[in-house]
Structures are given as C-alpha cells and as structure tokens.
Coordinates of C-alpha atoms in Angstrom, one line a residue:
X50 CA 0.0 0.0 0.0
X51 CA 1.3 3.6 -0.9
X52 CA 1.8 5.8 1.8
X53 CA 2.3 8.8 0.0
X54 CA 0.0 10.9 -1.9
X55 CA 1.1 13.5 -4.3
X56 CA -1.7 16.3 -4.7
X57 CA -1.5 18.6 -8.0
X58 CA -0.1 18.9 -11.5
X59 CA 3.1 18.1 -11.6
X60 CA 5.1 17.8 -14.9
X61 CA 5.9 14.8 -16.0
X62 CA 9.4 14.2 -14.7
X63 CA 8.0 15.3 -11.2
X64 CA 5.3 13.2 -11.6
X65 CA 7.8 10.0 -12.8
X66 CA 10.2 11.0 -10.0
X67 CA 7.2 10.3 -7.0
X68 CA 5.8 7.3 -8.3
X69 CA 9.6 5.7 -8.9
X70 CA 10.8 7.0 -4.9
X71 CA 7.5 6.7 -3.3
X72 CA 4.9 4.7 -5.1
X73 CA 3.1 7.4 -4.7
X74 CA -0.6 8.0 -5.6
X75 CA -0.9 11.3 -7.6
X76 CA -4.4 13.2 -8.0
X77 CA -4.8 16.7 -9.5
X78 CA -6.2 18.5 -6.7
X79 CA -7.8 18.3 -3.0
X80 CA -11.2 17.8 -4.6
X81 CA -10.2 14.8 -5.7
X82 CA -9.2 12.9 -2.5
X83 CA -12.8 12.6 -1.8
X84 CA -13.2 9.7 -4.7
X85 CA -10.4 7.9 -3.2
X86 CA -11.1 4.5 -1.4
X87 CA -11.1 4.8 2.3
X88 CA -8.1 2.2 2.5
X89 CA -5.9 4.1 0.3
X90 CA -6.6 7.0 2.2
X91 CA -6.1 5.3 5.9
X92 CA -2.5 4.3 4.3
X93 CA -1.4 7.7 3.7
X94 CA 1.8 9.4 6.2
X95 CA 3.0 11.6 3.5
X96 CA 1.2 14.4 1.1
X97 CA 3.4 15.9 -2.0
X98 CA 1.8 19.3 -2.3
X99 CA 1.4 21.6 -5.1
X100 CA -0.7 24.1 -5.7
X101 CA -2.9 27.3 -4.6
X102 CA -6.2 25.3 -3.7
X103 CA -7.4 25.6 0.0
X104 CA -5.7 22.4 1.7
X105 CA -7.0 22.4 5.1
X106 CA -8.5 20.6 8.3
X107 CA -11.4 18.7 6.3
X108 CA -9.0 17.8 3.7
X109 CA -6.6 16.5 6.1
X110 CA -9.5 14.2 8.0
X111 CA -10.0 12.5 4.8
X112 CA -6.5 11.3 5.5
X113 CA -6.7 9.9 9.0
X114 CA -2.8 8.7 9.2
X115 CA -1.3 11.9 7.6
X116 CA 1.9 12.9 9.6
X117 CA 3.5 15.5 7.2
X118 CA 2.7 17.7 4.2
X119 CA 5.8 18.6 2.1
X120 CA 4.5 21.6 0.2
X121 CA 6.5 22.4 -3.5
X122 CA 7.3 26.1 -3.0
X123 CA 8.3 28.4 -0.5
X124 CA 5.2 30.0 0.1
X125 CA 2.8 27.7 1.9
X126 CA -0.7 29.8 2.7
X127 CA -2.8 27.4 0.2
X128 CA -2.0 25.0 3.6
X129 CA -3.9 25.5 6.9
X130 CA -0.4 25.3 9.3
X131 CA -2.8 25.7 12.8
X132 CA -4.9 22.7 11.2
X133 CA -2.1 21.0 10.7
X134 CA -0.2 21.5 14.1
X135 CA -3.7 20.8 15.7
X136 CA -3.5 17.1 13.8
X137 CA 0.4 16.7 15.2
X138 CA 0.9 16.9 11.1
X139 CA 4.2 18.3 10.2
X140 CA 4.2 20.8 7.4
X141 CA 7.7 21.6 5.1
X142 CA 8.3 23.7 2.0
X143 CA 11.1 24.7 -0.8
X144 CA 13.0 27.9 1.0
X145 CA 16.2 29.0 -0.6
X146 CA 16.3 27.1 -3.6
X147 CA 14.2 29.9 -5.2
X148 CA 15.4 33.3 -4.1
X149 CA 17.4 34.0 -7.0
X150 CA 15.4 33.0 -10.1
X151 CA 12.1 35.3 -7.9
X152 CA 14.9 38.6 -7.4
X153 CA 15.8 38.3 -10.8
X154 CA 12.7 38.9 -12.1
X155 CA 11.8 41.2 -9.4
X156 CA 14.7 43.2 -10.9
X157 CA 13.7 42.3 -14.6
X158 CA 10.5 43.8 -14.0
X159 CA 11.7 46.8 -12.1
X160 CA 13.8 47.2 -15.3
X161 CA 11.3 47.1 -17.9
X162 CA 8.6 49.2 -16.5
X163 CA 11.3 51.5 -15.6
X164 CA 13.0 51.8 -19.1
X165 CA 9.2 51.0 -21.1
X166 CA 11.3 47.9 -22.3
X167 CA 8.0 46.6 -24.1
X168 CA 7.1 50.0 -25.4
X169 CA 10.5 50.2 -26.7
X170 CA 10.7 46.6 -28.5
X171 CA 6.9 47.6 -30.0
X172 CA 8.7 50.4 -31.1
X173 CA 11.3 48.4 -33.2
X174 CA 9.5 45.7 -34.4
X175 CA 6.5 47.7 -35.9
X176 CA 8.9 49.7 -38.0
X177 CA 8.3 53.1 -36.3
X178 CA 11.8 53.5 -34.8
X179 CA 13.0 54.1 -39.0
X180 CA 9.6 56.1 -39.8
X181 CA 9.3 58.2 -36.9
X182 CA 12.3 58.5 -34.9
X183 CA 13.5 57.2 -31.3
X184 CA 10.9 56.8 -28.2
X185 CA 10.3 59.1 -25.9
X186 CA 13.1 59.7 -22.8
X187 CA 12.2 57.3 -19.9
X188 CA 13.5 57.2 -16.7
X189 CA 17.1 56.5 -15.0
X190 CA 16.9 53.5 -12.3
X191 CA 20.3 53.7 -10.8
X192 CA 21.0 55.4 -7.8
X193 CA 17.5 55.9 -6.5
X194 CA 15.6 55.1 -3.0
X195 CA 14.0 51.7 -3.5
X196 CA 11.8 49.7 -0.5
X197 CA 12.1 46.3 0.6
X198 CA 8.5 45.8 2.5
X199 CA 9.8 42.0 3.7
X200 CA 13.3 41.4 4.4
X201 CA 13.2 37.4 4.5
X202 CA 15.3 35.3 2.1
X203 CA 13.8 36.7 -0.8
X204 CA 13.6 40.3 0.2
X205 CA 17.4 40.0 0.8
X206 CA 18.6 38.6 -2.4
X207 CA 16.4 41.8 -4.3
X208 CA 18.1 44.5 -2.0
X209 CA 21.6 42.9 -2.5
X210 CA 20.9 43.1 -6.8
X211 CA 19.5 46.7 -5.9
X212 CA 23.0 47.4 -4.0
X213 CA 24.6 46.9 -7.4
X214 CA 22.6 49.5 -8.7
X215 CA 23.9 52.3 -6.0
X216 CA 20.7 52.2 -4.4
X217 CA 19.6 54.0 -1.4
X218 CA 18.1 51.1 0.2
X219 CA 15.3 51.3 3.0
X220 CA 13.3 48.2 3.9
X221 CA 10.0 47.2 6.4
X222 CA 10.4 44.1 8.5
X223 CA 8.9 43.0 11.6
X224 CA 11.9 43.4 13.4
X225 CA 15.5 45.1 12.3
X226 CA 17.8 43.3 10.6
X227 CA 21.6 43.1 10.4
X228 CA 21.9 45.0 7.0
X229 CA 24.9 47.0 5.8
X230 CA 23.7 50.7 6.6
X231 CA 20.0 50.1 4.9
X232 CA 17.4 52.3 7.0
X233 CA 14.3 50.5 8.7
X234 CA 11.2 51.9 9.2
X235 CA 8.8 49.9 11.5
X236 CA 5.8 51.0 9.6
X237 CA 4.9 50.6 5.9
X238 CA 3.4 53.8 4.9
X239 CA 6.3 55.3 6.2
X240 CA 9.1 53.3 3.9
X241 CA 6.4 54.1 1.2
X242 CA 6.8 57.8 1.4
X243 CA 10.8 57.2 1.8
X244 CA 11.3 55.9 -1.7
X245 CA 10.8 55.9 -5.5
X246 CA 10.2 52.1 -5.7
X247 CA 8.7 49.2 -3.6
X248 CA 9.7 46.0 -3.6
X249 CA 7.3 43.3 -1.7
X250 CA 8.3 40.5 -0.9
X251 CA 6.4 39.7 2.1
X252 CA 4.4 36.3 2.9
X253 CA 1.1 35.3 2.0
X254 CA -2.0 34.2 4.2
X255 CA -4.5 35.9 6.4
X256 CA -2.0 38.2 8.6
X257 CA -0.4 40.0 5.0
X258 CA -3.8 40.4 3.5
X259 CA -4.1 43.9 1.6
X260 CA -0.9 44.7 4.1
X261 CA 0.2 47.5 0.9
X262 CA -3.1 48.9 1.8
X263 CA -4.5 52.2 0.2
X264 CA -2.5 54.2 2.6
X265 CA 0.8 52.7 1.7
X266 CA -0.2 52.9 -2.4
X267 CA -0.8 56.5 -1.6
X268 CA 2.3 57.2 0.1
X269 CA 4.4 56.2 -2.9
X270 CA 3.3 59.5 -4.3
X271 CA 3.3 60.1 -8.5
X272 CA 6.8 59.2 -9.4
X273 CA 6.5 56.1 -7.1
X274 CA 6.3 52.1 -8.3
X275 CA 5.4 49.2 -6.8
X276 CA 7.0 45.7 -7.7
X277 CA 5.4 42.6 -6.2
X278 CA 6.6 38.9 -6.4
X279 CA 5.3 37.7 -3.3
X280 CA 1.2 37.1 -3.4
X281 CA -1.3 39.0 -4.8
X282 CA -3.2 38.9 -1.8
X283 CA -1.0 41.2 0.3
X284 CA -1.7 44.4 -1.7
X285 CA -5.5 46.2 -2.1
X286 CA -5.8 45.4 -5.4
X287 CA -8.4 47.9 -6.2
X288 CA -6.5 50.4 -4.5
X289 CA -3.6 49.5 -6.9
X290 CA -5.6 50.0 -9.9
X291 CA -7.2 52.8 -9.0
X292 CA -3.4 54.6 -8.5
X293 CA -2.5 52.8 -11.5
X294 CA -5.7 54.6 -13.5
X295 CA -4.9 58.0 -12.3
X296 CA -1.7 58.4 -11.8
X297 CA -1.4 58.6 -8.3
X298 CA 1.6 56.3 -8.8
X299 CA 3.9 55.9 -11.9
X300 CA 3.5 51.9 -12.2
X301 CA 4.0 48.5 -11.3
X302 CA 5.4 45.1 -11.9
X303 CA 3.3 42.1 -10.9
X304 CA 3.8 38.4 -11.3
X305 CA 0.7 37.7 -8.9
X306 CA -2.6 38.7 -8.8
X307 CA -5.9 38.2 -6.6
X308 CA -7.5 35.4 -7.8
X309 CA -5.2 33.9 -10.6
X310 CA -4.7 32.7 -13.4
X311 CA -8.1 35.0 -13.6
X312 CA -6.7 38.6 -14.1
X313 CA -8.6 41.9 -13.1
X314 CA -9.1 43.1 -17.0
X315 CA -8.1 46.4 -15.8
X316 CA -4.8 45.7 -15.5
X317 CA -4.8 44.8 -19.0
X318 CA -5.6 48.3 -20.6
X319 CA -2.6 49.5 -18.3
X320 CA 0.2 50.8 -20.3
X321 CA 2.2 51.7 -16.8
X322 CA 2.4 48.0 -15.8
X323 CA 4.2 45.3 -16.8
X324 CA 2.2 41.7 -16.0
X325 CA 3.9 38.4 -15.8
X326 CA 2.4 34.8 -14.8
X327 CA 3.5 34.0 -11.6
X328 CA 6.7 32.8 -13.2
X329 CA 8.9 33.8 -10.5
X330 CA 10.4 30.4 -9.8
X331 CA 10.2 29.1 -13.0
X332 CA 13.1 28.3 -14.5
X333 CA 13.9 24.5 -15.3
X334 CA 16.7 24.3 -12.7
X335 CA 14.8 25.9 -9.7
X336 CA 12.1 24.0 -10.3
X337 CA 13.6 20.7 -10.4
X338 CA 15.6 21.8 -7.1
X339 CA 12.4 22.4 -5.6
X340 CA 10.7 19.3 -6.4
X341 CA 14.2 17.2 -5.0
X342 CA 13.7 19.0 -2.0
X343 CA 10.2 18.4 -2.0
X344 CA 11.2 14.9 -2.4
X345 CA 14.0 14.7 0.2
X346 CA 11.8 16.0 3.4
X347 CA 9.1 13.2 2.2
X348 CA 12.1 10.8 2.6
X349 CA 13.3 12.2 5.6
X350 CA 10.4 11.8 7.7
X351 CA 9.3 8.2 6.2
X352 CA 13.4 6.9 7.4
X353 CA 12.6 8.6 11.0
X354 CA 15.2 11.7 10.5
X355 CA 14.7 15.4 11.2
X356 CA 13.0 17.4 8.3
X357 CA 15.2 19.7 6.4
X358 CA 12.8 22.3 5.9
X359 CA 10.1 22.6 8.3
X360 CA 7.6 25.2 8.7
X361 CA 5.7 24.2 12.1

C-alpha cells in the first residue's frame, strides 16, 4: 500500500520521480481525495503538495494517518499550518532554492517598467523606430531610494541586486535586521513615502492580506512604483488600480494577482504596468531543485530523521 499521496499537476518528470521513490498516488487537486477508497486513504503518512487550492482541516481528515505535508514552494498559505499543528501533522516547504530565479525577475521587471522595455521593443519591431524617430526619454533606475517591504530570504537577495545598482536602500520588517547601513522603518506607509520604488516581498495568508493597503499605495506618491513577487493577496488590489488609472503612482510590476490565473481586466488596458504569470520560480533548474527537496523531506520523515525544511 502507498503511503504517499502526491496532490497537483506536476510535470511529468516530477510526476515520474514520485511514483519511482515513493509509489506514490498522484491526483490533481484536493477535490479529488474525496473519490479515493477509504483504505488508500487510511495508508497515507505523506502528502506531495502543489498548488494554490485551500488544503486544510477537512481535507486533512479525509486522510486519517497523515503525519506531514511537504508543500513544492516556498510560500505555503494554500495550507492550513494551525490545522495542521492541531492534527500533530508536520508541514515543510522549498526555502532558498528559489530566491534567485524570484529577485531576478523582481529586478527584470523593475527594469522594464522603468526603461518602457516593451514600449520600446513595439517600437522596433513595428517599423516606427526608422519612420518616426526614437521613443520618448524614460526614466534612470540607478541610484534611487528603493523599498524592501519584507526582508526574509527573498527580500534579501532583491536589496543585494538593488545594491549593485547604487541604491539607497530602505526596507519594512517586523523586526530590524543586520543590514549594511539600509534604514528600517517599523511601519509601511512610512518606507512608502521614503522611496521611488517598492519591492514586496512579504508572505502570504491571512496576517499580509491587503498589508500595501491604500494608505501605503498612496504614500508612494506620482513618481513612485510598486513591484510585487510575493502574493497577490497582500496588496489592495483595487486600491492599486485605481493609483495605476490615475496616476497617483507611476506603475508596477506584478507576477501575482488576486484570484489567478483569472486577471482583473483592468490591469490589461494599463500601459504603466508590466504583467507576468507568476513565473517567479520558473526556470527549469529551480524547479527541479524544488521538487528534489520536495522529495527529500518526504524521505526524511518516512526513514525517522529530522525534516530539512520545516515550517511548524
């Protein structure tokens, strides 16, 4: 009988590579654990998560034997950690393995709004730059005040590429941090009205929710742009796009959104923005890093040793 249970849509070497260590049992999604028979279930110890969809207490009684949840990413509020903890089920994720391929594109995307990069290439490719001249002047990057609202792993790696840039770093945290001169502010709307752009790369779940409230948004001021490679939960998003609409702020770089893959169509008319699919992590090395690590705390607990990554 298997005792794990992999839960989402994993590619196919992922898929191949739980099945081969595990003899695992792989389903799509949580809904599906329902269809299950009740002795596959009652064998489970081990769930393979991927995904965004709620998995929580009533998932977890469908799995009476469940002991620990290795989740594929770093950012683990699809999962219900007090359910868990309340169930004595142990909870992991993917931390570290990730932070560079998610600052990159932070940075990428600071880039392009920044410099219009896809103005620009429209501008070359549709002939214009020979018929009508060069684009308009945009706006220099280097040596500005930029925000890190969340100085975890991730927040770190994006204010050490923003060092490169002779930045005047400032960042929000719950707590000060040893940094290299950077200037904390204990409250957001403060860093806010400290810099030209905001970086956020805070956690998701229920305590970040609409944290970049309107207040903070507002704070930025006209020249001010907000990146965000974290959740799309933790900023208003219809105080971003109303900023966005008037021009109370310059732009913004987003790889998440409130309720994706579904995108607010307003975003979409936005010429200030620059959108990207929650592609942060996705590059083929990082992903297969995450899914061996994914794999490795699975192993860990079903040999009886100490969990390389754990979360509760």
């Amino acid at each position: 009988m298997t005792q794990t249970l992999a839960i989402g849509r994993y590619n196919p070497a992922d898929r191949a590579a739980l099945v081969d260590t595990f003899g695992a049992t792989v389903v799509s999604e949580p809904s599906a654990l329902d269809a299950l028979e009740a002795d596959l279930r009652a064998g489970i110890l081990a769930v393979a998560y991927m995904g965004h969809h709620t998995f929580g207490g009533a998932q977890m009684d469908l799995l009476p034997n469940l002991q620990v949840i290795a989740n594929y990413g770093v950012g683990f509020d699809a999962i219900d950690i007090a359910a868990a903890g309340a169930r004595g089920i142990k909870v992991t994720n993917t931390p570290d393995v990730l932070n560079d391929d998610v600052a990159d594109l932070a940075i990428a995307m600071w880039l392009m709004q920044g410099r219009q990069m896809r103005a620009a290439e429209s501008h070359v490719r549709s002939g214009d730059w020979a018929k009508s001249g060069p684009v308009p002047l945009n706006r220099k990057l280097s040596g500005g005040a930029a925000g890190i609202m969340g100085m975890g792993r991730i927040g770190r790696d994006i204010a050490d590429r923003l060092a490169a840039f002779k930045m005047d770093i400032h960042y929000h945290a719950r707590s000060k941090k040893a940094t290299p001169g950077w200037t904390y502010h204990a409250d957001p709307a403060e860093l806010a009205k400290a810099v030209d752009f905001m970086f956020v790369a805070l956690v998701g779940g229920p305590e970040t929710e609409k944290y970049v409230s309107a207040e903070v948004i507002d704070a930025l001021g006209p020249q001010g742009v907000i990146i965000n490679i974290s959740r799309g939960s933790v900023i208003d998003e219809e105080a971003l796009l109303n900023a966005l609409e008037s021009g109370q702020i310059a732009g913004a770089g987003l790889d998440v959104f409130v309720g994706e893959p579904q995108v607010n169509p307003r975003f979409l008319g936005l010429d200030n923005v620059v959108l990207q699919p929650h592609q942060g992590s996705a590059t083929a090395q990082t992903r297969a890093a995450m899914a061996q690590l994914q794999r490795d705390n699975i192993a860990a607990h079903l040999r009886g040793a100490d969990l390389l990554t754990p979360v509760n």
